[in-house]
Short mmCIF file of C-alpha atoms in Angstrom, two decimals:
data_model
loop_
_atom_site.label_atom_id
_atom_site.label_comp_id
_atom_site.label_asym_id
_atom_site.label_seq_id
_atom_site.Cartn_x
_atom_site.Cartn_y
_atom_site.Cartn_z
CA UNK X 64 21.75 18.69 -6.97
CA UNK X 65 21.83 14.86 -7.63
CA UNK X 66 18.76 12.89 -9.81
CA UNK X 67 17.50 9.47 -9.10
CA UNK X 68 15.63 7.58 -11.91
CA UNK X 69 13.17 5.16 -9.83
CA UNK X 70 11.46 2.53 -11.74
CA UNK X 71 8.07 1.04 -10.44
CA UNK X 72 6.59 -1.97 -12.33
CA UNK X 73 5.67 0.44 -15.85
CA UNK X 74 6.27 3.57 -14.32
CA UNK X 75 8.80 5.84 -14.16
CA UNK X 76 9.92 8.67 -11.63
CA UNK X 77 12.54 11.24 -12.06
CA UNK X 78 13.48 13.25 -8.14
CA UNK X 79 15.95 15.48 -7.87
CA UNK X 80 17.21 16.37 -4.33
CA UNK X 81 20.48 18.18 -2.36
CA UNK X 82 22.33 15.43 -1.01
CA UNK X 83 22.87 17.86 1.79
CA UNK X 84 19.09 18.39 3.21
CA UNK X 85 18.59 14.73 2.54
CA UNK X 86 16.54 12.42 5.07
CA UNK X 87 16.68 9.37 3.38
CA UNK X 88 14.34 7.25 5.35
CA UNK X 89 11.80 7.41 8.19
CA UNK X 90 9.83 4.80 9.13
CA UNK X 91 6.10 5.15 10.76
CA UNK X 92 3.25 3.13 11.63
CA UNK X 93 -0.54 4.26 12.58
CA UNK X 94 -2.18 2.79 15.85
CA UNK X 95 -4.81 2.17 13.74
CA UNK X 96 -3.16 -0.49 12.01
CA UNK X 97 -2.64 -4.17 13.60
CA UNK X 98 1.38 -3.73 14.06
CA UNK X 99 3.49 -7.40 14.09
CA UNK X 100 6.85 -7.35 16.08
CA UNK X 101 9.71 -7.28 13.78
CA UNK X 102 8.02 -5.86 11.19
CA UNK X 103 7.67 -1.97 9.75
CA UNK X 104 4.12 -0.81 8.30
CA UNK X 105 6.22 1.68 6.16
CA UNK X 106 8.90 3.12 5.20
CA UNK X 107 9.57 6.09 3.31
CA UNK X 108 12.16 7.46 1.04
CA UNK X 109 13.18 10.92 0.79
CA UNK X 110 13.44 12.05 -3.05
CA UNK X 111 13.56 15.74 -2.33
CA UNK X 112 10.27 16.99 -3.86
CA UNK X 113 8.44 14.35 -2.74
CA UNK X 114 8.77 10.72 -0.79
CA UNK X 115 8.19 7.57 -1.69
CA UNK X 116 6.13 5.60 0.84
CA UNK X 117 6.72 1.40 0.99
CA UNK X 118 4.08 -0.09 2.97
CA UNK X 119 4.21 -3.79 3.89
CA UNK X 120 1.42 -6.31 2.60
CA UNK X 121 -1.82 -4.59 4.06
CA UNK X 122 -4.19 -7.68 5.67
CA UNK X 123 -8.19 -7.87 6.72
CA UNK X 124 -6.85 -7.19 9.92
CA UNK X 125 -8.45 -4.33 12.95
CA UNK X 126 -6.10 -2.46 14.89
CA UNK X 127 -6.96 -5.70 17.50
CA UNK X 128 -5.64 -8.34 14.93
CA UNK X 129 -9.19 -9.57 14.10
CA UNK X 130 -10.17 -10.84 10.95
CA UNK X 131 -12.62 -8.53 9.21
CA UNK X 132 -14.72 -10.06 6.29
CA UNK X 133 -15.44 -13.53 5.29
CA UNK X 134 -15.47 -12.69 1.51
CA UNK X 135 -12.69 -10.76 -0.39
CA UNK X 136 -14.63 -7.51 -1.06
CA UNK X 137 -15.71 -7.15 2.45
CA UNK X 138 -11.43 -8.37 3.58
CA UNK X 139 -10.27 -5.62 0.45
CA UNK X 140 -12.39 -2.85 2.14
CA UNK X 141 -10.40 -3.32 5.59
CA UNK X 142 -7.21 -3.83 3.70
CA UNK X 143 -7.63 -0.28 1.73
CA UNK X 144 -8.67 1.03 5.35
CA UNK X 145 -5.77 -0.31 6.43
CA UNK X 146 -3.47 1.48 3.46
CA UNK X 147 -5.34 4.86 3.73
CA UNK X 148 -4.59 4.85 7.90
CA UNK X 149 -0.61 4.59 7.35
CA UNK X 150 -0.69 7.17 4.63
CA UNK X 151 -2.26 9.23 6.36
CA UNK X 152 0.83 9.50 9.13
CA UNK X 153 2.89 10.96 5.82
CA UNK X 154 -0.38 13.11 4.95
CA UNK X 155 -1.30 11.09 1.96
CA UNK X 156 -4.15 8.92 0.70
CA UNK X 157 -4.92 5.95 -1.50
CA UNK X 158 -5.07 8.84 -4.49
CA UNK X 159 -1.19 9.08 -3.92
CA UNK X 160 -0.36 5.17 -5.01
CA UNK X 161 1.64 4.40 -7.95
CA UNK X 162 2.05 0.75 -7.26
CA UNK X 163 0.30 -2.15 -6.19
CA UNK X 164 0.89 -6.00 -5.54
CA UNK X 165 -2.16 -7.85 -5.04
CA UNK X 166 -1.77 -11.56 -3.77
CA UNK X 167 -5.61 -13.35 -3.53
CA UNK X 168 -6.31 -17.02 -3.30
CA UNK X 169 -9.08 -16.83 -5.74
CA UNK X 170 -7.84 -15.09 -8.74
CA UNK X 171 -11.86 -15.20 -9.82
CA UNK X 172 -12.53 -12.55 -7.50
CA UNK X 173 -10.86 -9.78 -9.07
CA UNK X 174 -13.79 -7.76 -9.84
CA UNK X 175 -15.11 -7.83 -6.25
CA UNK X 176 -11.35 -6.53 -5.37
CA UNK X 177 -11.31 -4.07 -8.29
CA UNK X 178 -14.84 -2.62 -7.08
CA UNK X 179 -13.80 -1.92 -3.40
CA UNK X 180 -9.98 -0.92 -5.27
CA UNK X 181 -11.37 1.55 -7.52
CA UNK X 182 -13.21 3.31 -4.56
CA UNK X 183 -9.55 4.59 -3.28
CA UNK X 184 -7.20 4.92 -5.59
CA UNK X 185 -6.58 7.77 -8.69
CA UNK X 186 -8.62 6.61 -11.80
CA UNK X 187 -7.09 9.33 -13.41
CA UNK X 188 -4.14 7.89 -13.35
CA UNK X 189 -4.42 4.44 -11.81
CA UNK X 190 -1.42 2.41 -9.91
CA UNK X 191 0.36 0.12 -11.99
CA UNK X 192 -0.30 -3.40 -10.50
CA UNK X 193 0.52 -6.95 -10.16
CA UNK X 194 -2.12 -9.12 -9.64
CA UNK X 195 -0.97 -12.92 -8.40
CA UNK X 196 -2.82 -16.19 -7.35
CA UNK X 197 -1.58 -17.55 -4.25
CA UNK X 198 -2.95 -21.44 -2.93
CA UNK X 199 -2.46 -19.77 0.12
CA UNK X 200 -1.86 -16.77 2.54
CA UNK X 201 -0.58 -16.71 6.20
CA UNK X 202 -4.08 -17.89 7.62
CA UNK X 203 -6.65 -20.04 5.68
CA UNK X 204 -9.64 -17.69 6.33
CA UNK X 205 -7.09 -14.82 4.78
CA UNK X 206 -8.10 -14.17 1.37
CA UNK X 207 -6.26 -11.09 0.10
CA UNK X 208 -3.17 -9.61 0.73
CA UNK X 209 -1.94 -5.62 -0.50
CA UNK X 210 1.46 -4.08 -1.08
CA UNK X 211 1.26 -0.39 -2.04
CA UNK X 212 3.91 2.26 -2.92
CA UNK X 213 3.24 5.74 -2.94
CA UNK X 214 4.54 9.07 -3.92
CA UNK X 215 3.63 12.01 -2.19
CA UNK X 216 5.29 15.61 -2.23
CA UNK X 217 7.01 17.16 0.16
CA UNK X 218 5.54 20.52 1.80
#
């Protein structure tokens, strides 16, 4: 039986697992997500009792690749859409997040991310975050950009 310690931002995870039933990764994506070549959704790490999902910076982006929302709480609710879609291939939600990095170009518009935010993730116990001002993202009419990490137990 071997232990990892994983650290995440504040947080701290302790997984034990057998070396020997070990998968350590997997990578998925859902159709339901706009997918870029060259670039995974997610990733996730087998821990034993549970895995930890990585998912690459979430974007107001339909499974098409357009933009939806001109404002950041209408771009955050596609974005969390986004997030909850690929957890859903490893049978998780938002509720199973214990990390996010949130990159807007308007730092004022926290709340109206936090509102939308708050609607999907454990308030229980809430994700430790990072919350950064950026003067810009990959497009100008791009105003918010999510990386989540997730733990979610194996069945």
């Amino acid at each position: 039986m071997r232990k990892i310690l994983v650290l995440v931002g504040t947080a701290t995870f302790l997984f034990s697992f057998s070396q020997k039933t070990m998968n350590p990764t997997a990578y998925k994506s859902s159709s339901k997500v706009f997918s870029i070549k060259g670039l995974s959704q997610s990733v996730s790490i087998d821990c034993g009792s549970a895995a930890m999902i990585l998912l690459s910076g979430q974007v107001p982006l339909d499974s098409e690749g357009n933009l939806v929302g001109k404002n950041v709480e209408e771009q955050t609710q596609q974005v969390f859409k986004n997030i909850e879609n690929i957890l859903k291939e490893y049978g998780g939600t938002g509720k199973d997040i214990v990390k996010l990095g949130i990159f807007m170009t308007d730092i004022s518009k926290a709340p109206d991310f936090r509102k939308v935010r708050d609607m999907y993730v454990n308030l229980q116990n809430p994700p430790v975050s990072s919350l950064v001002e950026v003067s810009r993202l990959f497009r100008d009419d791009v105003l918010i950009e999510v990386e989540a990490t997730a733990v979610i137990k194996n069945k």
